[in-house]
């Protein structure tokens, strides 16, 4: 199972507007410079965190090489993990891929922000809070001037942004590992690795045992399994339970 943890940092649009204030309507026609992806960081499973920045000097196509790299990485992945990835990171990359003329793979996205919101009742679902609560670690503190410095191509600004970016991916991976045992797998790791369907969908292990027999309101039998490797519960159908019983015969 190739699981890609990813995070992007993006630039704001630059344009012209008549005045600032609450609920102002700024049309797309007023955009002078289109927003881009200025940096990205990623990691495979338990590998080291890697990163890449844009090429400021190339103007409107400054993130061409970066988007090309991200598209290739996502194409290699069995699933992508990102915080707010369904609404932000993946659509951002897809939009820039279309702009540059790249095709984009259809890969399952696991969104840790959505998992936190749907499965738990935390005070906040932001990555910084979850990292502090669950790991006693936090994101690097930033302010909007960091992005302005990157846009101005200020010396060291992009490198500083990339360090921030890489820290986010490290925290993302650790937070995901804390939340993942309580959630359904995004894709079946066992089947991806050539194992039978009764294997653990999260880690692919065959070290599973029957925990409990359950029945739905429609009278359909389901079997709750427990994985002795990743310590996660999951459910299989009655026909898969028969395959489990016949293993090794």
mmCIF file with all atom_site columns, C-alpha atoms in Angstrom, residues 74-236:
data_model
loop_
_atom_site.group_PDB
_atom_site.id
_atom_site.type_symbol
_atom_site.label_atom_id
_atom_site.label_alt_id
_atom_site.label_comp_id
_atom_site.label_asym_id
_atom_site.label_entity_id
_atom_site.label_seq_id
_atom_site.pdbx_PDB_ins_code
_atom_site.Cartn_x
_atom_site.Cartn_y
_atom_site.Cartn_z
_atom_site.occupancy
_atom_site.B_iso_or_equiv
_atom_site.pdbx_formal_charge
_atom_site.auth_seq_id
_atom_site.auth_comp_id
_atom_site.auth_asym_id
_atom_site.auth_atom_id
_atom_site.pdbx_PDB_model_num
ATOM 1   C CA . UNK A 1 74  ? -0.427  11.274  -6.765  1.00 0.00 ? 74  UNK A CA 1
ATOM 2   C CA . UNK A 1 75  ? -0.480  8.957   -9.774  1.00 0.00 ? 75  UNK A CA 1
ATOM 3   C CA . UNK A 1 76  ? 1.829   6.542   -7.925  1.00 0.00 ? 76  UNK A CA 1
ATOM 4   C CA . UNK A 1 77  ? -0.286  6.547   -4.741  1.00 0.00 ? 77  UNK A CA 1
ATOM 5   C CA . UNK A 1 78  ? -2.926  4.030   -3.716  1.00 0.00 ? 78  UNK A CA 1
ATOM 6   C CA . UNK A 1 79  ? -4.421  6.754   -1.536  1.00 0.00 ? 79  UNK A CA 1
ATOM 7   C CA . UNK A 1 80  ? -3.637  10.350  -0.580  1.00 0.00 ? 80  UNK A CA 1
ATOM 8   C CA . UNK A 1 81  ? -3.851  11.736  2.968   1.00 0.00 ? 81  UNK A CA 1
ATOM 9   C CA . UNK A 1 82  ? -4.208  15.490  3.506   1.00 0.00 ? 82  UNK A CA 1
ATOM 10  C CA . UNK A 1 83  ? -5.752  17.757  6.144   1.00 0.00 ? 83  UNK A CA 1
ATOM 11  C CA . UNK A 1 84  ? -8.673  19.475  4.438   1.00 0.00 ? 84  UNK A CA 1
ATOM 12  C CA . UNK A 1 85  ? -7.458  17.654  1.343   1.00 0.00 ? 85  UNK A CA 1
ATOM 13  C CA . UNK A 1 86  ? -10.910 17.030  -0.157  1.00 0.00 ? 86  UNK A CA 1
ATOM 14  C CA . UNK A 1 87  ? -11.817 20.719  -0.162  1.00 0.00 ? 87  UNK A CA 1
ATOM 15  C CA . UNK A 1 88  ? -8.406  22.348  -0.547  1.00 0.00 ? 88  UNK A CA 1
ATOM 16  C CA . UNK A 1 89  ? -5.129  20.570  -1.393  1.00 0.00 ? 89  UNK A CA 1
ATOM 17  C CA . UNK A 1 90  ? -6.312  18.057  -3.995  1.00 0.00 ? 90  UNK A CA 1
ATOM 18  C CA . UNK A 1 91  ? -8.698  20.458  -5.843  1.00 0.00 ? 91  UNK A CA 1
ATOM 19  C CA . UNK A 1 92  ? -5.912  23.065  -5.846  1.00 0.00 ? 92  UNK A CA 1
ATOM 20  C CA . UNK A 1 93  ? -3.441  20.647  -7.413  1.00 0.00 ? 93  UNK A CA 1
ATOM 21  C CA . UNK A 1 94  ? -6.073  19.432  -9.879  1.00 0.00 ? 94  UNK A CA 1
ATOM 22  C CA . UNK A 1 95  ? -6.918  23.002  -10.928 1.00 0.00 ? 95  UNK A CA 1
ATOM 23  C CA . UNK A 1 96  ? -3.270  23.862  -11.526 1.00 0.00 ? 96  UNK A CA 1
ATOM 24  C CA . UNK A 1 97  ? -2.782  20.567  -13.374 1.00 0.00 ? 97  UNK A CA 1
ATOM 25  C CA . UNK A 1 98  ? -5.613  21.490  -15.750 1.00 0.00 ? 98  UNK A CA 1
ATOM 26  C CA . UNK A 1 99  ? -4.072  24.943  -16.225 1.00 0.00 ? 99  UNK A CA 1
ATOM 27  C CA . UNK A 1 100 ? -0.742  23.416  -17.209 1.00 0.00 ? 100 UNK A CA 1
ATOM 28  C CA . UNK A 1 101 ? -2.338  20.763  -19.415 1.00 0.00 ? 101 UNK A CA 1
ATOM 29  C CA . UNK A 1 102 ? -1.593  17.713  -17.250 1.00 0.00 ? 102 UNK A CA 1
ATOM 30  C CA . UNK A 1 103 ? -3.948  14.779  -16.831 1.00 0.00 ? 103 UNK A CA 1
ATOM 31  C CA . UNK A 1 104 ? -4.874  14.029  -13.219 1.00 0.00 ? 104 UNK A CA 1
ATOM 32  C CA . UNK A 1 105 ? -5.323  10.591  -11.616 1.00 0.00 ? 105 UNK A CA 1
ATOM 33  C CA . UNK A 1 106 ? -8.464  9.600   -9.717  1.00 0.00 ? 106 UNK A CA 1
ATOM 34  C CA . UNK A 1 107 ? -7.099  8.500   -6.332  1.00 0.00 ? 107 UNK A CA 1
ATOM 35  C CA . UNK A 1 108 ? -8.963  8.011   -3.010  1.00 0.00 ? 108 UNK A CA 1
ATOM 36  C CA . UNK A 1 109 ? -8.384  10.983  -0.674  1.00 0.00 ? 109 UNK A CA 1
ATOM 37  C CA . UNK A 1 110 ? -8.399  10.567  3.105   1.00 0.00 ? 110 UNK A CA 1
ATOM 38  C CA . UNK A 1 111 ? -9.127  13.910  4.748   1.00 0.00 ? 111 UNK A CA 1
ATOM 39  C CA . UNK A 1 112 ? -8.032  14.021  8.402   1.00 0.00 ? 112 UNK A CA 1
ATOM 40  C CA . UNK A 1 113 ? -10.048 17.207  8.952   1.00 0.00 ? 113 UNK A CA 1
ATOM 41  C CA . UNK A 1 114 ? -13.246 15.470  7.807   1.00 0.00 ? 114 UNK A CA 1
ATOM 42  C CA . UNK A 1 115 ? -12.413 12.410  9.902   1.00 0.00 ? 115 UNK A CA 1
ATOM 43  C CA . UNK A 1 116 ? -11.991 14.597  12.993  1.00 0.00 ? 116 UNK A CA 1
ATOM 44  C CA . UNK A 1 117 ? -15.257 16.414  12.296  1.00 0.00 ? 117 UNK A CA 1
ATOM 45  C CA . UNK A 1 118 ? -17.313 13.304  11.526  1.00 0.00 ? 118 UNK A CA 1
ATOM 46  C CA . UNK A 1 119 ? -15.992 10.761  14.010  1.00 0.00 ? 119 UNK A CA 1
ATOM 47  C CA . UNK A 1 120 ? -15.028 12.832  17.040  1.00 0.00 ? 120 UNK A CA 1
ATOM 48  C CA . UNK A 1 121 ? -16.073 15.882  19.041  1.00 0.00 ? 121 UNK A CA 1
ATOM 49  C CA . UNK A 1 122 ? -12.893 17.912  19.430  1.00 0.00 ? 122 UNK A CA 1
ATOM 50  C CA . UNK A 1 123 ? -12.847 21.577  20.406  1.00 0.00 ? 123 UNK A CA 1
ATOM 51  C CA . UNK A 1 124 ? -11.289 22.270  17.009  1.00 0.00 ? 124 UNK A CA 1
ATOM 52  C CA . UNK A 1 125 ? -10.556 20.197  13.919  1.00 0.00 ? 125 UNK A CA 1
ATOM 53  C CA . UNK A 1 126 ? -7.576  22.230  12.721  1.00 0.00 ? 126 UNK A CA 1
ATOM 54  C CA . UNK A 1 127 ? -4.241  20.458  12.403  1.00 0.00 ? 127 UNK A CA 1
ATOM 55  C CA . UNK A 1 128 ? -2.494  22.727  14.895  1.00 0.00 ? 128 UNK A CA 1
ATOM 56  C CA . UNK A 1 129 ? -5.009  21.953  17.649  1.00 0.00 ? 129 UNK A CA 1
ATOM 57  C CA . UNK A 1 130 ? -5.093  18.209  16.951  1.00 0.00 ? 130 UNK A CA 1
ATOM 58  C CA . UNK A 1 131 ? -1.291  18.094  16.966  1.00 0.00 ? 131 UNK A CA 1
ATOM 59  C CA . UNK A 1 132 ? -1.165  19.893  20.307  1.00 0.00 ? 132 UNK A CA 1
ATOM 60  C CA . UNK A 1 133 ? -3.892  17.740  21.862  1.00 0.00 ? 133 UNK A CA 1
ATOM 61  C CA . UNK A 1 134 ? -2.815  14.328  20.565  1.00 0.00 ? 134 UNK A CA 1
ATOM 62  C CA . UNK A 1 135 ? 0.947   14.712  20.112  1.00 0.00 ? 135 UNK A CA 1
ATOM 63  C CA . UNK A 1 136 ? 1.922   17.678  22.295  1.00 0.00 ? 136 UNK A CA 1
ATOM 64  C CA . UNK A 1 137 ? 3.459   19.220  19.167  1.00 0.00 ? 137 UNK A CA 1
ATOM 65  C CA . UNK A 1 138 ? 2.456   22.231  17.104  1.00 0.00 ? 138 UNK A CA 1
ATOM 66  C CA . UNK A 1 139 ? 2.832   23.836  13.712  1.00 0.00 ? 139 UNK A CA 1
ATOM 67  C CA . UNK A 1 140 ? 5.460   26.493  13.111  1.00 0.00 ? 140 UNK A CA 1
ATOM 68  C CA . UNK A 1 141 ? 3.912   29.899  13.797  1.00 0.00 ? 141 UNK A CA 1
ATOM 69  C CA . UNK A 1 142 ? 3.476   32.098  10.719  1.00 0.00 ? 142 UNK A CA 1
ATOM 70  C CA . UNK A 1 143 ? 1.857   35.362  9.669   1.00 0.00 ? 143 UNK A CA 1
ATOM 71  C CA . UNK A 1 144 ? 0.760   36.735  6.293   1.00 0.00 ? 144 UNK A CA 1
ATOM 72  C CA . UNK A 1 145 ? 4.113   38.457  5.727   1.00 0.00 ? 145 UNK A CA 1
ATOM 73  C CA . UNK A 1 146 ? 5.651   35.047  4.992   1.00 0.00 ? 146 UNK A CA 1
ATOM 74  C CA . UNK A 1 147 ? 3.527   34.789  1.843   1.00 0.00 ? 147 UNK A CA 1
ATOM 75  C CA . UNK A 1 148 ? 4.277   38.381  0.878   1.00 0.00 ? 148 UNK A CA 1
ATOM 76  C CA . UNK A 1 149 ? 8.003   37.674  1.218   1.00 0.00 ? 149 UNK A CA 1
ATOM 77  C CA . UNK A 1 150 ? 7.683   34.619  -1.033  1.00 0.00 ? 150 UNK A CA 1
ATOM 78  C CA . UNK A 1 151 ? 5.829   36.673  -3.658  1.00 0.00 ? 151 UNK A CA 1
ATOM 79  C CA . UNK A 1 152 ? 8.534   39.342  -3.448  1.00 0.00 ? 152 UNK A CA 1
ATOM 80  C CA . UNK A 1 153 ? 11.191  36.639  -3.901  1.00 0.00 ? 153 UNK A CA 1
ATOM 81  C CA . UNK A 1 154 ? 12.866  37.774  -0.700  1.00 0.00 ? 154 UNK A CA 1
ATOM 82  C CA . UNK A 1 155 ? 16.043  35.863  0.140   1.00 0.00 ? 155 UNK A CA 1
ATOM 83  C CA . UNK A 1 156 ? 15.340  32.826  2.324   1.00 0.00 ? 156 UNK A CA 1
ATOM 84  C CA . UNK A 1 157 ? 11.546  33.290  2.209   1.00 0.00 ? 157 UNK A CA 1
ATOM 85  C CA . UNK A 1 158 ? 10.793  30.190  0.140   1.00 0.00 ? 158 UNK A CA 1
ATOM 86  C CA . UNK A 1 159 ? 13.146  28.039  2.227   1.00 0.00 ? 159 UNK A CA 1
ATOM 87  C CA . UNK A 1 160 ? 11.353  29.206  5.376   1.00 0.00 ? 160 UNK A CA 1
ATOM 88  C CA . UNK A 1 161 ? 7.987   28.361  3.816   1.00 0.00 ? 161 UNK A CA 1
ATOM 89  C CA . UNK A 1 162 ? 9.192   24.899  2.856   1.00 0.00 ? 162 UNK A CA 1
ATOM 90  C CA . UNK A 1 163 ? 10.335  24.206  6.444   1.00 0.00 ? 163 UNK A CA 1
ATOM 91  C CA . UNK A 1 164 ? 6.865   25.166  7.617   1.00 0.00 ? 164 UNK A CA 1
ATOM 92  C CA . UNK A 1 165 ? 5.362   22.957  4.913   1.00 0.00 ? 165 UNK A CA 1
ATOM 93  C CA . UNK A 1 166 ? 7.475   19.933  5.867   1.00 0.00 ? 166 UNK A CA 1
ATOM 94  C CA . UNK A 1 167 ? 6.557   20.306  9.534   1.00 0.00 ? 167 UNK A CA 1
ATOM 95  C CA . UNK A 1 168 ? 2.886   20.184  8.562   1.00 0.00 ? 168 UNK A CA 1
ATOM 96  C CA . UNK A 1 169 ? 3.360   16.892  6.718   1.00 0.00 ? 169 UNK A CA 1
ATOM 97  C CA . UNK A 1 170 ? 5.190   15.369  9.676   1.00 0.00 ? 170 UNK A CA 1
ATOM 98  C CA . UNK A 1 171 ? 2.332   16.393  11.992  1.00 0.00 ? 171 UNK A CA 1
ATOM 99  C CA . UNK A 1 172 ? -0.278  15.255  9.465   1.00 0.00 ? 172 UNK A CA 1
ATOM 100 C CA . UNK A 1 173 ? 1.168   11.758  9.344   1.00 0.00 ? 173 UNK A CA 1
ATOM 101 C CA . UNK A 1 174 ? 1.318   11.461  13.132  1.00 0.00 ? 174 UNK A CA 1
ATOM 102 C CA . UNK A 1 175 ? -2.224  12.776  13.611  1.00 0.00 ? 175 UNK A CA 1
ATOM 103 C CA . UNK A 1 176 ? -3.505  10.391  10.933  1.00 0.00 ? 176 UNK A CA 1
ATOM 104 C CA . UNK A 1 177 ? -1.944  7.432   12.750  1.00 0.00 ? 177 UNK A CA 1
ATOM 105 C CA . UNK A 1 178 ? -3.706  8.457   15.959  1.00 0.00 ? 178 UNK A CA 1
ATOM 106 C CA . UNK A 1 179 ? -7.113  8.826   14.277  1.00 0.00 ? 179 UNK A CA 1
ATOM 107 C CA . UNK A 1 180 ? -6.896  5.983   11.766  1.00 0.00 ? 180 UNK A CA 1
ATOM 108 C CA . UNK A 1 181 ? -7.684  3.062   14.146  1.00 0.00 ? 181 UNK A CA 1
ATOM 109 C CA . UNK A 1 182 ? -11.154 4.545   14.747  1.00 0.00 ? 182 UNK A CA 1
ATOM 110 C CA . UNK A 1 183 ? -12.060 5.038   11.083  1.00 0.00 ? 183 UNK A CA 1
ATOM 111 C CA . UNK A 1 184 ? -12.866 2.973   8.032   1.00 0.00 ? 184 UNK A CA 1
ATOM 112 C CA . UNK A 1 185 ? -9.990  2.428   5.639   1.00 0.00 ? 185 UNK A CA 1
ATOM 113 C CA . UNK A 1 186 ? -9.911  4.620   2.551   1.00 0.00 ? 186 UNK A CA 1
ATOM 114 C CA . UNK A 1 187 ? -8.928  1.626   0.438   1.00 0.00 ? 187 UNK A CA 1
ATOM 115 C CA . UNK A 1 188 ? -8.317  -2.060  1.236   1.00 0.00 ? 188 UNK A CA 1
ATOM 116 C CA . UNK A 1 189 ? -4.607  -2.462  1.998   1.00 0.00 ? 189 UNK A CA 1
ATOM 117 C CA . UNK A 1 190 ? -4.909  -6.246  2.056   1.00 0.00 ? 190 UNK A CA 1
ATOM 118 C CA . UNK A 1 191 ? -6.413  -6.501  -1.427  1.00 0.00 ? 191 UNK A CA 1
ATOM 119 C CA . UNK A 1 192 ? -3.918  -3.935  -2.755  1.00 0.00 ? 192 UNK A CA 1
ATOM 120 C CA . UNK A 1 193 ? -1.125  -6.196  -1.462  1.00 0.00 ? 193 UNK A CA 1
ATOM 121 C CA . UNK A 1 194 ? -2.684  -9.362  -2.928  1.00 0.00 ? 194 UNK A CA 1
ATOM 122 C CA . UNK A 1 195 ? -4.187  -10.683 0.298   1.00 0.00 ? 195 UNK A CA 1
ATOM 123 C CA . UNK A 1 196 ? -7.720  -12.146 0.690   1.00 0.00 ? 196 UNK A CA 1
ATOM 124 C CA . UNK A 1 197 ? -10.604 -9.769  1.358   1.00 0.00 ? 197 UNK A CA 1
ATOM 125 C CA . UNK A 1 198 ? -10.955 -10.870 4.983   1.00 0.00 ? 198 UNK A CA 1
ATOM 126 C CA . UNK A 1 199 ? -7.480  -9.471  5.704   1.00 0.00 ? 199 UNK A CA 1
ATOM 127 C CA . UNK A 1 200 ? -7.219  -6.171  7.556   1.00 0.00 ? 200 UNK A CA 1
ATOM 128 C CA . UNK A 1 201 ? -8.242  -3.330  5.208   1.00 0.00 ? 201 UNK A CA 1
ATOM 129 C CA . UNK A 1 202 ? -6.061  -0.838  7.094   1.00 0.00 ? 202 UNK A CA 1
ATOM 130 C CA . UNK A 1 203 ? -2.695  -2.606  7.233   1.00 0.00 ? 203 UNK A CA 1
ATOM 131 C CA . UNK A 1 204 ? -3.228  -5.745  5.102   1.00 0.00 ? 204 UNK A CA 1
ATOM 132 C CA . UNK A 1 205 ? -2.273  -8.117  7.900   1.00 0.00 ? 205 UNK A CA 1
ATOM 133 C CA . UNK A 1 206 ? -3.560  -11.697 8.063   1.00 0.00 ? 206 UNK A CA 1
ATOM 134 C CA . UNK A 1 207 ? -3.186  -11.641 11.850  1.00 0.00 ? 207 UNK A CA 1
ATOM 135 C CA . UNK A 1 208 ? -6.902  -11.158 12.346  1.00 0.00 ? 208 UNK A CA 1
ATOM 136 C CA . UNK A 1 209 ? -9.430  -12.982 14.499  1.00 0.00 ? 209 UNK A CA 1
ATOM 137 C CA . UNK A 1 210 ? -13.218 -13.177 14.796  1.00 0.00 ? 210 UNK A CA 1
ATOM 138 C CA . UNK A 1 211 ? -14.345 -10.830 17.551  1.00 0.00 ? 211 UNK A CA 1
ATOM 139 C CA . UNK A 1 212 ? -18.119 -10.853 17.404  1.00 0.00 ? 212 UNK A CA 1
ATOM 140 C CA . UNK A 1 213 ? -21.100 -11.934 15.306  1.00 0.00 ? 213 UNK A CA 1
ATOM 141 C CA . UNK A 1 214 ? -23.467 -9.113  14.406  1.00 0.00 ? 214 UNK A CA 1
ATOM 142 C CA . UNK A 1 215 ? -26.734 -8.881  12.478  1.00 0.00 ? 215 UNK A CA 1
ATOM 143 C CA . UNK A 1 216 ? -28.179 -5.850  10.712  1.00 0.00 ? 216 UNK A CA 1
ATOM 144 C CA . UNK A 1 217 ? -31.814 -4.718  11.039  1.00 0.00 ? 217 UNK A CA 1
ATOM 145 C CA . UNK A 1 218 ? -32.450 -6.504  7.718   1.00 0.00 ? 218 UNK A CA 1
ATOM 146 C CA . UNK A 1 219 ? -31.174 -9.770  9.203   1.00 0.00 ? 219 UNK A CA 1
ATOM 147 C CA . UNK A 1 220 ? -27.885 -9.797  7.295   1.00 0.00 ? 220 UNK A CA 1
ATOM 148 C CA . UNK A 1 221 ? -25.043 -11.400 9.234   1.00 0.00 ? 221 UNK A CA 1
ATOM 149 C CA . UNK A 1 222 ? -21.787 -9.482  9.607   1.00 0.00 ? 222 UNK A CA 1
ATOM 150 C CA . UNK A 1 223 ? -18.656 -10.488 11.466  1.00 0.00 ? 223 UNK A CA 1
ATOM 151 C CA . UNK A 1 224 ? -16.598 -8.041  13.467  1.00 0.00 ? 224 UNK A CA 1
ATOM 152 C CA . UNK A 1 225 ? -12.876 -8.706  13.122  1.00 0.00 ? 225 UNK A CA 1
ATOM 153 C CA . UNK A 1 226 ? -9.937  -7.572  15.222  1.00 0.00 ? 226 UNK A CA 1
ATOM 154 C CA . UNK A 1 227 ? -6.475  -7.071  13.731  1.00 0.00 ? 227 UNK A CA 1
ATOM 155 C CA . UNK A 1 228 ? -3.668  -8.133  16.043  1.00 0.00 ? 228 UNK A CA 1
ATOM 156 C CA . UNK A 1 229 ? -1.168  -6.101  14.040  1.00 0.00 ? 229 UNK A CA 1
ATOM 157 C CA . UNK A 1 230 ? -2.685  -2.590  13.886  1.00 0.00 ? 230 UNK A CA 1
ATOM 158 C CA . UNK A 1 231 ? -5.288  -3.226  16.631  1.00 0.00 ? 231 UNK A CA 1
ATOM 159 C CA . UNK A 1 232 ? -8.198  -2.057  14.544  1.00 0.00 ? 232 UNK A CA 1
ATOM 160 C CA . UNK A 1 233 ? -11.729 -3.446  14.342  1.00 0.00 ? 233 UNK A CA 1
ATOM 161 C CA . UNK A 1 234 ? -13.424 -3.981  10.989  1.00 0.00 ? 234 UNK A CA 1
ATOM 162 C CA . UNK A 1 235 ? -16.389 -5.894  9.586   1.00 0.00 ? 235 UNK A CA 1
ATOM 163 C CA . UNK A 1 236 ? -16.635 -8.608  6.934   1.00 0.00 ? 236 UNK A CA 1
#
